[in-house]
GROMACS .gro file of C-alpha atoms in nm:
model
  460
    1MET     CA    1  13.920  12.081  10.871
    2LEU     CA    2  13.703  12.359  11.014
    3GLN     CA    3  13.862  12.596  11.262
    4VAL     CA    4  13.628  12.711  11.538
    5VAL     CA    5  13.714  13.040  11.708
    6GLN     CA    6  13.582  13.249  11.993
    7ALA     CA    7  13.336  13.507  11.866
    8TYR     CA    8  13.467  13.779  12.097
    9ASP     CA    9  13.841  13.782  12.027
   10ARG     CA   10  13.872  13.532  11.739
   11ALA     CA   11  14.106  13.314  11.947
   12PRO     CA   12  14.113  12.953  11.822
   13ILE     CA   13  13.911  12.698  12.019
   14THR     CA   14  13.964  12.380  11.817
   15GLU     CA   15  13.956  12.224  11.474
   16ILE     CA   16  13.696  11.968  11.367
   17GLU     CA   17  13.675  11.733  11.072
   18THR     CA   18  13.432  11.819  10.795
   19ASP     CA   19  13.213  11.591  10.585
   20ASP     CA   20  13.256  11.544  10.212
   21GLU     CA   21  13.001  11.418   9.960
   22ALA     CA   22  13.087  11.055  10.034
   23ALA     CA   23  13.027  11.110  10.406
   24LEU     CA   24  12.690  11.270  10.332
   25GLU     CA   25  12.590  10.970  10.124
   26ARG     CA   26  12.691  10.730  10.403
   27LYS     CA   27  12.483  10.923  10.653
   28LEU     CA   28  12.179  10.937  10.428
   29GLN     CA   29  12.206  10.565  10.359
   30ALA     CA   30  12.232  10.487  10.730
   31ALA     CA   31  11.926  10.700  10.809
   32GLU     CA   32  11.729  10.546  10.523
   33ALA     CA   33  11.815  10.193  10.633
   34VAL     CA   34  11.693  10.234  10.990
   35PHE     CA   35  11.376  10.411  10.881
   36LYS     CA   36  11.287  10.136  10.634
   37ASP     CA   37  11.334   9.870  10.902
   38ARG     CA   38  10.989   9.911  11.059
   39ASP     CA   39  11.020   9.604  11.277
   40ASN     CA   40  11.298   9.773  11.471
   41TRP     CA   41  11.148  10.117  11.514
   42LEU     CA   42  11.180  10.229  11.873
   43LYS     CA   43  10.855  10.211  12.071
   44PRO     CA   44  10.719  10.530  12.231
   45HIS     CA   45  10.821  10.415  12.580
   46GLN     CA   46  11.177  10.358  12.455
   47ARG     CA   47  11.191  10.704  12.300
   48ILE     CA   48  11.057  10.859  12.621
   49ALA     CA   49  11.325  10.680  12.823
   50ILE     CA   50  11.600  10.801  12.587
   51LEU     CA   51  11.478  11.161  12.602
   52ARG     CA   52  11.453  11.158  12.981
   53LYS     CA   53  11.804  11.018  13.011
   54LEU     CA   54  11.926  11.276  12.758
   55ALA     CA   55  11.775  11.559  12.962
   56GLY     CA   56  11.957  11.435  13.272
   57LEU     CA   57  12.289  11.410  13.087
   58LEU     CA   58  12.239  11.758  12.945
   59GLU     CA   59  12.156  11.902  13.285
   60ALA     CA   60  12.470  11.748  13.435
   61ARG     CA   61  12.678  11.930  13.172
   62ARG     CA   62  12.490  12.258  13.186
   63ASP     CA   63  12.793  12.465  13.285
   64HIS     CA   64  13.003  12.315  13.007
   65PHE     CA   65  12.741  12.399  12.747
   66ALA     CA   66  12.686  12.750  12.884
   67MET     CA   67  13.055  12.837  12.862
   68GLN     CA   68  13.078  12.680  12.516
   69ILE     CA   69  12.782  12.887  12.396
   70ALA     CA   70  12.954  13.200  12.530
   71ARG     CA   71  13.283  13.114  12.361
   72GLU     CA   72  13.179  12.995  12.017
   73GLY     CA   73  12.862  13.204  11.985
   74GLY     CA   74  12.946  13.516  12.186
   75LYS     CA   75  12.630  13.507  12.397
   76PRO     CA   76  12.689  13.661  12.744
   77LEU     CA   77  12.732  13.388  13.005
   78PRO     CA   78  12.418  13.469  13.209
   79ASP     CA   79  12.210  13.435  12.893
   80ALA     CA   80  12.402  13.124  12.788
   81ILE     CA   81  12.310  12.961  13.120
   82VAL     CA   82  11.945  13.042  13.049
   83GLU     CA   83  11.980  12.882  12.705
   84ALA     CA   84  12.128  12.566  12.853
   85ASN     CA   85  11.845  12.543  13.106
   86ARG     CA   86  11.588  12.593  12.830
   87ALA     CA   87  11.750  12.312  12.633
   88VAL     CA   88  11.710  12.072  12.925
   89ASP     CA   89  11.346  12.170  12.964
   90GLY     CA   90  11.290  12.133  12.589
   91VAL     CA   91  11.409  11.772  12.589
   92TYR     CA   92  11.177  11.694  12.882
   93ASN     CA   93  10.896  11.872  12.696
   94ALA     CA   94  10.938  11.644  12.393
   95ALA     CA   95  10.922  11.336  12.615
   96GLU     CA   96  10.613  11.453  12.803
   97GLU     CA   97  10.432  11.555  12.484
   98LEU     CA   98  10.429  11.190  12.377
   99ARG     CA   99  10.180  11.114  12.656
  100ASN     CA  100   9.910  11.299  12.461
  101PHE     CA  101  10.039  11.247  12.109
  102ALA     CA  102   9.767  11.044  11.941
  103GLY     CA  103   9.540  11.005  11.642
  104ARG     CA  104   9.162  11.045  11.641
  105GLU     CA  105   8.843  10.864  11.560
  106ILE     CA  106   8.688  10.930  11.218
  107PRO     CA  107   8.308  10.907  11.245
  108MET     CA  108   8.145  10.633  11.041
  109GLY     CA  109   7.782  10.537  11.004
  110LEU     CA  110   7.685  10.888  10.895
  111SER     CA  111   7.555  10.752  10.566
  112ALA     CA  112   7.434  10.414  10.449
  113ALA     CA  113   7.759  10.364  10.260
  114ALA     CA  114   7.958  10.412  10.581
  115ALA     CA  115   7.749  10.181  10.800
  116ASP     CA  116   7.907   9.900  11.002
  117ARG     CA  117   8.253  10.052  10.993
  118TRP     CA  118   8.496  10.191  11.250
  119ALA     CA  119   8.784  10.420  11.154
  120PHE     CA  120   9.067  10.587  11.338
  121THR     CA  121   9.398  10.752  11.262
  122THR     CA  122   9.745  10.683  11.390
  123LYS     CA  123  10.050  10.908  11.372
  124GLU     CA  124  10.354  10.787  11.188
  125PRO     CA  125  10.699  10.951  11.153
  126ILE     CA  126  10.726  11.131  10.821
  127GLY     CA  127  11.078  11.010  10.737
  128ILE     CA  128  11.430  11.147  10.739
  129VAL     CA  129  11.461  11.499  10.882
  130ALA     CA  130  11.725  11.739  10.751
  131ALA     CA  131  11.787  12.005  11.016
  132ILE     CA  132  11.987  12.315  10.922
  133SER     CA  133  12.047  12.539  11.221
  134ALA     CA  134  12.169  12.890  11.306
  135PHE     CA  135  12.446  13.027  11.524
  136ASN     CA  136  12.251  13.246  11.765
  137HIS     CA  137  12.120  12.968  11.989
  138PRO     CA  138  12.372  12.692  11.914
  139LEU     CA  139  12.227  12.447  12.166
  140ASN     CA  140  11.859  12.529  12.208
  141LEU     CA  141  11.784  12.554  11.835
  142ILE     CA  142  11.939  12.209  11.791
  143VAL     CA  143  11.712  12.079  12.067
  144HIS     CA  144  11.409  12.226  11.890
  145GLN     CA  145  11.503  12.042  11.571
  146VAL     CA  146  11.639  11.714  11.711
  147ALA     CA  147  11.426  11.636  12.019
  148PRO     CA  148  11.094  11.638  11.826
  149ALA     CA  149  11.244  11.405  11.564
  150ILE     CA  150  11.360  11.163  11.833
  151ALA     CA  151  11.022  11.184  12.006
  152VAL     CA  152  10.817  11.092  11.699
  153GLY     CA  153  11.066  10.840  11.558
  154CYS     CA  154  11.223  11.022  11.264
  155PRO     CA  155  11.591  10.977  11.179
  156VAL     CA  156  11.751  11.321  11.187
  157ILE     CA  157  12.068  11.459  11.035
  158VAL     CA  158  12.154  11.801  11.175
  159LYS     CA  159  12.383  12.062  11.022
  160PRO     CA  160  12.493  12.325  11.275
  161ALA     CA  161  12.611  12.672  11.178
  162GLY     CA  162  12.972  12.664  11.067
  163THR     CA  163  13.063  12.926  11.327
  164THR     CA  164  12.907  12.736  11.620
  165PRO     CA  165  12.925  12.358  11.562
  166LEU     CA  166  13.063  12.249  11.899
  167SER     CA  167  12.745  12.263  12.107
  168CYS     CA  168  12.562  12.061  11.843
  169ILE     CA  169  12.835  11.798  11.820
  170ASP     CA  170  12.849  11.760  12.198
  171PHE     CA  171  12.471  11.741  12.222
  172VAL     CA  172  12.449  11.465  11.961
  173LYS     CA  173  12.715  11.269  12.152
  174LEU     CA  174  12.487  11.287  12.456
  175VAL     CA  175  12.197  11.166  12.241
  176HIS     CA  176  12.395  10.853  12.162
  177GLU     CA  177  12.505  10.817  12.524
  178ALA     CA  178  12.138  10.827  12.621
  179GLY     CA  179  12.078  10.518  12.411
  180LEU     CA  180  11.968  10.633  12.065
  181PRO     CA  181  12.152  10.436  11.794
  182GLU     CA  182  12.384  10.658  11.591
  183ALA     CA  183  12.201  10.620  11.261
  184TRP     CA  184  11.891  10.783  11.413
  185CYS     CA  185  12.073  11.108  11.492
  186GLN     CA  186  12.381  11.225  11.301
  187THR     CA  187  12.568  11.551  11.255
  188PHE     CA  188  12.667  11.691  10.918
  189VAL     CA  189  12.940  11.955  10.890
  190PRO     CA  190  12.992  12.007  10.518
  191ALA     CA  191  13.329  12.088  10.372
  192GLU     CA  192  13.159  12.304  10.105
  193THR     CA  193  12.849  12.522  10.114
  194ALA     CA  194  12.712  12.350   9.804
  195LEU     CA  195  12.687  12.026   9.999
  196ALA     CA  196  12.430  12.185  10.231
  197GLU     CA  197  12.197  12.233   9.934
  198LYS     CA  198  12.260  11.877   9.817
  199PHE     CA  199  12.177  11.757  10.168
  200ALA     CA  200  11.853  11.954  10.206
  201THR     CA  201  11.718  11.872   9.861
  202ASP     CA  202  11.807  11.503   9.849
  203PRO     CA  203  11.497  11.300   9.751
  204ARG     CA  204  11.536  11.086  10.064
  205ILE     CA  205  11.467  11.388  10.285
  206ALA     CA  206  11.103  11.400  10.397
  207PHE     CA  207  11.119  11.710  10.616
  208LEU     CA  208  11.347  12.015  10.609
  209SER     CA  209  11.381  12.216  10.929
  210PHE     CA  210  11.563  12.537  10.836
  211ILE     CA  211  11.660  12.827  11.063
  212GLY     CA  212  11.845  13.110  10.892
  213SER     CA  213  11.812  13.378  10.627
  214ALA     CA  214  11.499  13.419  10.418
  215LYS     CA  215  11.700  13.419  10.096
  216VAL     CA  216  11.850  13.077  10.165
  217GLY     CA  217  11.540  12.931  10.327
  218TRP     CA  218  11.302  13.014  10.045
  219TYR     CA  219  11.557  12.898   9.788
  220LEU     CA  220  11.591  12.557   9.954
  221HIS     CA  221  11.213  12.536   9.995
  222SER     CA  222  11.175  12.579   9.619
  223LYS     CA  223  11.417  12.292   9.553
  224LEU     CA  224  11.272  12.030   9.786
  225ALA     CA  225  11.182  11.687   9.656
  226HIS     CA  226  10.814  11.645   9.570
  227GLY     CA  227  10.615  11.559   9.881
  228ALA     CA  228  10.877  11.684  10.124
  229ARG     CA  229  10.756  11.918  10.397
  230SER     CA  230  10.945  12.209  10.545
  231ALA     CA  231  10.949  12.450  10.834
  232LEU     CA  232  11.133  12.777  10.777
  233GLU     CA  233  11.226  13.020  11.053
  234HIS     CA  234  11.365  13.346  10.918
  235GLY     CA  235  11.382  13.692  11.071
  236GLY     CA  236  11.187  14.010  11.122
  237VAL     CA  237  11.222  14.380  11.189
  238ALA     CA  238  11.025  14.356  11.510
  239PRO     CA  239  10.811  14.658  11.602
  240ALA     CA  240  10.712  14.778  11.948
  241ILE     CA  241  10.454  15.049  12.014
  242VAL     CA  242  10.474  15.261  12.330
  243ASP     CA  243  10.141  15.423  12.410
  244ARG     CA  244  10.101  15.740  12.617
  245SER     CA  245   9.947  15.523  12.892
  246ALA     CA  246  10.254  15.297  12.919
  247ASP     CA  247  10.426  15.260  13.255
  248LEU     CA  248  10.763  15.412  13.164
  249ASP     CA  249  10.915  15.301  13.493
  250GLY     CA  250  10.832  14.939  13.414
  251ILE     CA  251  10.897  14.907  13.042
  252ILE     CA  252  11.255  15.027  12.995
  253GLU     CA  253  11.418  14.704  13.115
  254PRO     CA  254  11.207  14.471  12.898
  255ILE     CA  255  11.255  14.692  12.592
  256VAL     CA  256  11.631  14.704  12.647
  257LYS     CA  257  11.635  14.326  12.687
  258GLY     CA  258  11.427  14.292  12.373
  259GLY     CA  259  11.660  14.509  12.170
  260TYR     CA  260  12.005  14.414  12.298
  261TYR     CA  261  11.976  14.051  12.409
  262HIS     CA  262  12.259  13.863  12.236
  263ALA     CA  263  12.364  14.193  12.075
  264GLY     CA  264  12.037  14.197  11.881
  265GLN     CA  265  12.117  13.870  11.702
  266VAL     CA  266  11.770  13.727  11.752
  267CYS     CA  267  11.501  13.685  11.485
  268VAL     CA  268  11.244  13.865  11.703
  269SER     CA  269  11.479  14.128  11.847
  270THR     CA  270  11.308  14.465  11.903
  271GLN     CA  271  11.426  14.699  11.627
  272ARG     CA  272  11.159  14.962  11.555
  273ILE     CA  273  11.003  15.147  11.852
  274TYR     CA  274  10.706  15.374  11.781
  275VAL     CA  275  10.650  15.614  12.073
  276HIS     CA  276  10.355  15.846  12.134
  277ASP     CA  277  10.418  16.221  12.110
  278ALA     CA  278  10.313  16.273  12.471
  279VAL     CA  279  10.586  16.051  12.617
  280ILE     CA  280  10.858  16.032  12.353
  281ASN     CA  281  11.100  16.273  12.520
  282ASP     CA  282  11.070  16.109  12.861
  283PHE     CA  283  11.090  15.760  12.711
  284THR     CA  284  11.393  15.841  12.497
  285GLU     CA  285  11.579  15.995  12.789
  286ARG     CA  286  11.520  15.690  13.006
  287LEU     CA  287  11.602  15.441  12.733
  288VAL     CA  288  11.926  15.613  12.632
  289ALA     CA  289  12.037  15.640  12.995
  290ARG     CA  290  11.988  15.264  13.043
  291VAL     CA  291  12.155  15.169  12.715
  292LYS     CA  292  12.460  15.376  12.807
  293LYS     CA  293  12.498  15.164  13.121
  294LEU     CA  294  12.495  14.830  12.938
  295ARG     CA  295  12.815  14.637  13.007
  296THR     CA  296  12.958  14.535  12.670
  297GLY     CA  297  13.255  14.303  12.627
  298ASP     CA  298  13.382  13.951  12.692
  299PRO     CA  299  13.079  13.718  12.696
  300THR     CA  300  13.248  13.466  12.924
  301LEU     CA  301  13.238  13.713  13.213
  302LYS     CA  302  12.937  13.685  13.440
  303ASP     CA  303  12.858  14.060  13.444
  304THR     CA  304  12.860  14.113  13.065
  305GLU     CA  305  12.523  14.216  12.921
  306VAL     CA  306  12.608  14.263  12.552
  307GLY     CA  307  12.865  14.054  12.370
  308PRO     CA  308  13.009  14.055  12.019
  309LEU     CA  309  12.860  13.997  11.679
  310ILE     CA  310  12.935  13.654  11.542
  311ILE     CA  311  13.204  13.756  11.286
  312PRO     CA  312  13.387  14.078  11.193
  313LYS     CA  313  13.198  14.101  10.864
  314GLU     CA  314  12.870  14.132  11.054
  315ALA     CA  315  13.012  14.409  11.271
  316ASP     CA  316  13.121  14.588  10.952
  317ARG     CA  317  12.772  14.558  10.807
  318VAL     CA  318  12.589  14.684  11.116
  319ALA     CA  319  12.832  14.977  11.149
  320SER     CA  320  12.764  15.070  10.786
  321TRP     CA  321  12.388  15.065  10.847
  322ILE     CA  322  12.431  15.303  11.142
  323ASP     CA  323  12.643  15.537  10.930
  324GLU     CA  324  12.386  15.526  10.649
  325ALA     CA  325  12.103  15.615  10.888
  326VAL     CA  326  12.292  15.908  11.040
  327LYS     CA  327  12.391  16.043  10.698
  328GLY     CA  328  12.025  16.014  10.600
  329GLY     CA  329  11.910  16.236  10.886
  330ALA     CA  330  11.879  16.011  11.192
  331ARG     CA  331  12.007  16.143  11.523
  332LEU     CA  332  12.258  15.922  11.700
  333ALA     CA  333  12.143  15.932  12.062
  334THR     CA  334  12.410  15.694  12.191
  335GLY     CA  335  12.651  15.426  12.071
  336GLY     CA  336  12.771  15.370  11.718
  337LYS     CA  337  13.136  15.320  11.804
  338ARG     CA  338  13.341  15.013  11.715
  339LEU     CA  339  13.483  14.866  12.036
  340SER     CA  340  13.671  14.575  11.880
  341GLU     CA  341  13.682  14.364  11.566
  342THR     CA  342  13.345  14.208  11.648
  343THR     CA  343  13.198  14.437  11.915
  344LEU     CA  344  12.986  14.749  11.871
  345GLU     CA  345  12.853  14.993  12.126
  346PRO     CA  346  12.479  14.942  12.185
  347THR     CA  347  12.316  15.207  11.969
  348VAL     CA  348  11.997  15.415  11.972
  349LEU     CA  349  11.891  15.605  11.660
  350ILE     CA  350  11.618  15.869  11.656
  351ASP     CA  351  11.383  15.896  11.358
  352PRO     CA  352  11.584  15.738  11.076
  353ASP     CA  353  11.443  15.768  10.726
  354PRO     CA  354  11.180  15.500  10.651
  355ALA     CA  355  11.385  15.396  10.348
  356ALA     CA  356  11.704  15.345  10.552
  357ARG     CA  357  11.804  14.983  10.597
  358ILE     CA  358  11.776  15.021  10.975
  359SER     CA  359  11.406  15.100  10.921
  360SER     CA  360  11.328  14.839  10.659
  361GLU     CA  361  11.559  14.538  10.699
  362GLU     CA  362  11.661  14.313  10.987
  363VAL     CA  363  11.974  14.462  11.144
  364PHE     CA  364  12.062  14.157  11.359
  365GLY     CA  365  12.282  14.381  11.570
  366PRO     CA  366  12.273  14.595  11.888
  367VAL     CA  367  12.068  14.880  11.739
  368VAL     CA  368  11.716  15.011  11.801
  369ALA     CA  369  11.542  15.301  11.628
  370ILE     CA  370  11.280  15.532  11.781
  371TYR     CA  371  11.001  15.694  11.577
  372ARG     CA  372  10.736  15.945  11.684
  373TYR     CA  373  10.361  15.900  11.632
  374SER     CA  374  10.045  16.079  11.739
  375LYS     CA  375   9.771  15.839  11.625
  376LEU     CA  376   9.772  15.472  11.720
  377ASP     CA  377   9.645  15.354  11.384
  378ASP     CA  378   9.933  15.536  11.213
  379ALA     CA  379  10.185  15.354  11.435
  380ILE     CA  380  10.014  15.022  11.359
  381ALA     CA  381  10.021  15.092  10.985
  382ARG     CA  382  10.392  15.174  10.998
  383ALA     CA  383  10.461  14.864  11.206
  384ASN     CA  384  10.276  14.655  10.944
  385SER     CA  385  10.438  14.821  10.641
  386LEU     CA  386  10.717  14.567  10.575
  387PRO     CA  387  10.700  14.227  10.404
  388VAL     CA  388  10.833  14.059  10.719
  389ALA     CA  389  10.603  13.974  11.010
  390PHE     CA  390  10.700  13.780  11.321
  391GLN     CA  391  10.646  13.899  11.679
  392ALA     CA  392  10.541  14.249  11.792
  393SER     CA  393  10.477  14.437  12.116
  394ILE     CA  394  10.237  14.696  12.252
  395PHE     CA  395  10.318  14.871  12.579
  396ALA     CA  396  10.008  15.029  12.732
  397GLN     CA  397   9.807  15.046  13.053
  398ASP     CA  398   9.495  15.145  12.859
  399ILE     CA  399   9.327  14.811  12.780
  400ASP     CA  400   9.141  14.952  12.479
  401VAL     CA  401   9.469  15.065  12.322
  402ALA     CA  402   9.638  14.734  12.403
  403MET     CA  403   9.357  14.526  12.252
  404ARG     CA  404   9.322  14.745  11.942
  405ALA     CA  405   9.694  14.707  11.871
  406ALA     CA  406   9.690  14.335  11.950
  407ASN     CA  407   9.405  14.282  11.705
  408ARG     CA  408   9.554  14.490  11.425
  409LEU     CA  409   9.929  14.427  11.435
  410ASP     CA  410  10.035  14.189  11.157
  411ALA     CA  411  10.227  13.940  11.367
  412SER     CA  412  10.213  13.576  11.463
  413ALA     CA  413  10.229  13.683  11.828
  414VAL     CA  414  10.166  14.017  11.996
  415MET     CA  415  10.316  14.074  12.340
  416VAL     CA  416  10.130  14.313  12.567
  417ASN     CA  417  10.378  14.480  12.805
  418ASP     CA  418  10.646  14.225  12.718
  419PRO     CA  419  10.928  14.254  12.464
  420THR     CA  420  10.907  14.122  12.110
  421SER     CA  421  11.178  13.869  12.198
  422PHE     CA  422  10.968  13.684  12.457
  423ARG     CA  423  10.951  13.309  12.402
  424VAL     CA  424  10.894  12.991  12.595
  425ASP     CA  425  10.972  12.667  12.418
  426TRP     CA  426  10.628  12.508  12.416
  427MET     CA  427  10.447  12.806  12.261
  428PRO     CA  428  10.385  12.839  11.884
  429PHE     CA  429  10.667  13.035  11.723
  430ALA     CA  430  10.633  13.133  11.360
  431GLY     CA  431  10.708  13.398  11.107
  432ARG     CA  432  10.446  13.516  10.862
  433ARG     CA  433  10.498  13.597  10.494
  434VAL     CA  434  10.871  13.644  10.421
  435SER     CA  435  10.954  13.566  10.785
  436GLY     CA  436  10.885  13.197  10.771
  437TYR     CA  437  10.674  12.896  10.693
  438GLY     CA  438  10.513  12.652  10.934
  439THR     CA  439  10.512  12.675  11.312
  440GLY     CA  440  10.796  12.612  11.553
  441GLY     CA  441  10.774  12.513  11.917
  442ILE     CA  442  10.839  12.156  12.025
  443PRO     CA  443  10.478  12.023  12.025
  444TYR     CA  444  10.408  12.189  11.690
  445THR     CA  445  10.725  12.053  11.532
  446MET     CA  446  10.637  11.704  11.652
  447HIS     CA  447  10.305  11.735  11.474
  448ASP     CA  448  10.473  11.852  11.151
  449MET     CA  449  10.720  11.562  11.160
  450THR     CA  450  10.439  11.307  11.155
  451GLN     CA  451  10.170  11.207  10.911
  452GLU     CA  452   9.833  11.055  10.987
  453LYS     CA  453   9.729  10.715  10.856
  454MET     CA  454   9.364  10.614  10.868
  455ILE     CA  455   9.273  10.255  10.945
  456LEU     CA  456   8.920  10.139  10.863
  457LEU     CA  457   8.759   9.822  10.999
  458LYS     CA  458   8.445   9.675  10.849
  459ARG     CA  459   8.228   9.447  11.060
  460ARG     CA  460   8.140   9.116  10.903
   0.00000   0.00000   0.00000
């Protein structure tokens, strides 16, 4: 049995049954059987109907899911409501994308050998999808992995994070209630960590969707069966540059949201802020004043802005990184105190050493660091100096500065006057280099979960 607890105070929520190796084998066999039975594949109109019904069922239970996200994951309730709404929209998005999801004509007749022929491609589901998810968006990440699989006709087996399985389990129940046969969408909650590797690397798996640490993701990627595809979403150490032309009155709120949303437990959370000499004192004063006012505590309360870290061990780690930075010469502008077993004060550090972990590794906690620069290209070089690369921001009113930074920052997406954490669910979302592999976002995932087949007709 797996005990699920509240992230904030570690109070028990419930216990759930776990799956052993025999259960995994049953689930893989069930998924393989329905995928091999081509005559009974669901038609696109049937999959659209299921997804639309699922979105309605999910919307009707929005408040339940929001409170569950707050309890098991520790996300403040206002943000949990946003996540639940995004999940509903994501399911609709997968259904609507099918309207334009098609193959293409391959030109023939371009040579004598190709005369009197007509060719086109169709899209087919790639096969069984293994989805391994993370705790920080326990509903919406599941939607991003499961809804595309349903849309394109892939059987999917989804493993939620062990700390936050309830939203996933409840969502998959709604999938079945919406009319999808159970074998097409199953949960997997392993009794042992080793079973997760066995699951992901099973030769029957055609596509691995992994959201989590780079160490685990790249390891599983290296062990995949030959021919299997993967999409890996890891983390970053997201940089933001504040130019001297930035509107300081308008950027503090988005930067605070970017750095402290879900206590910084977001793969594109703002962590490194490079601020121009001319405005650094004014910016720092304003940022620290706002961070001091953040309401930190019980995520189930509607006025909480920053909740806990997911487990006490993570709070220990983040606290140790803050201590290391301060001992290494950083100035602690605010925060740094332990408020409870899992909760830390939102923290601002000034000019930590570049070698400190807070400067070079993903903190995944409620901490941002401010660094001074005088030349834009120096700030860009420092922003690009790490092996991770995901999303980045430039805050500037000077269009030349904004475009120079946008063109030169090593990132899959550069936000101009928006935080590094900005995302809508239909946009491409991808880490570069160590930060990931493939492209997320519901339409892009649907594409990755299919393969094209060319059909050629020769005239008599």
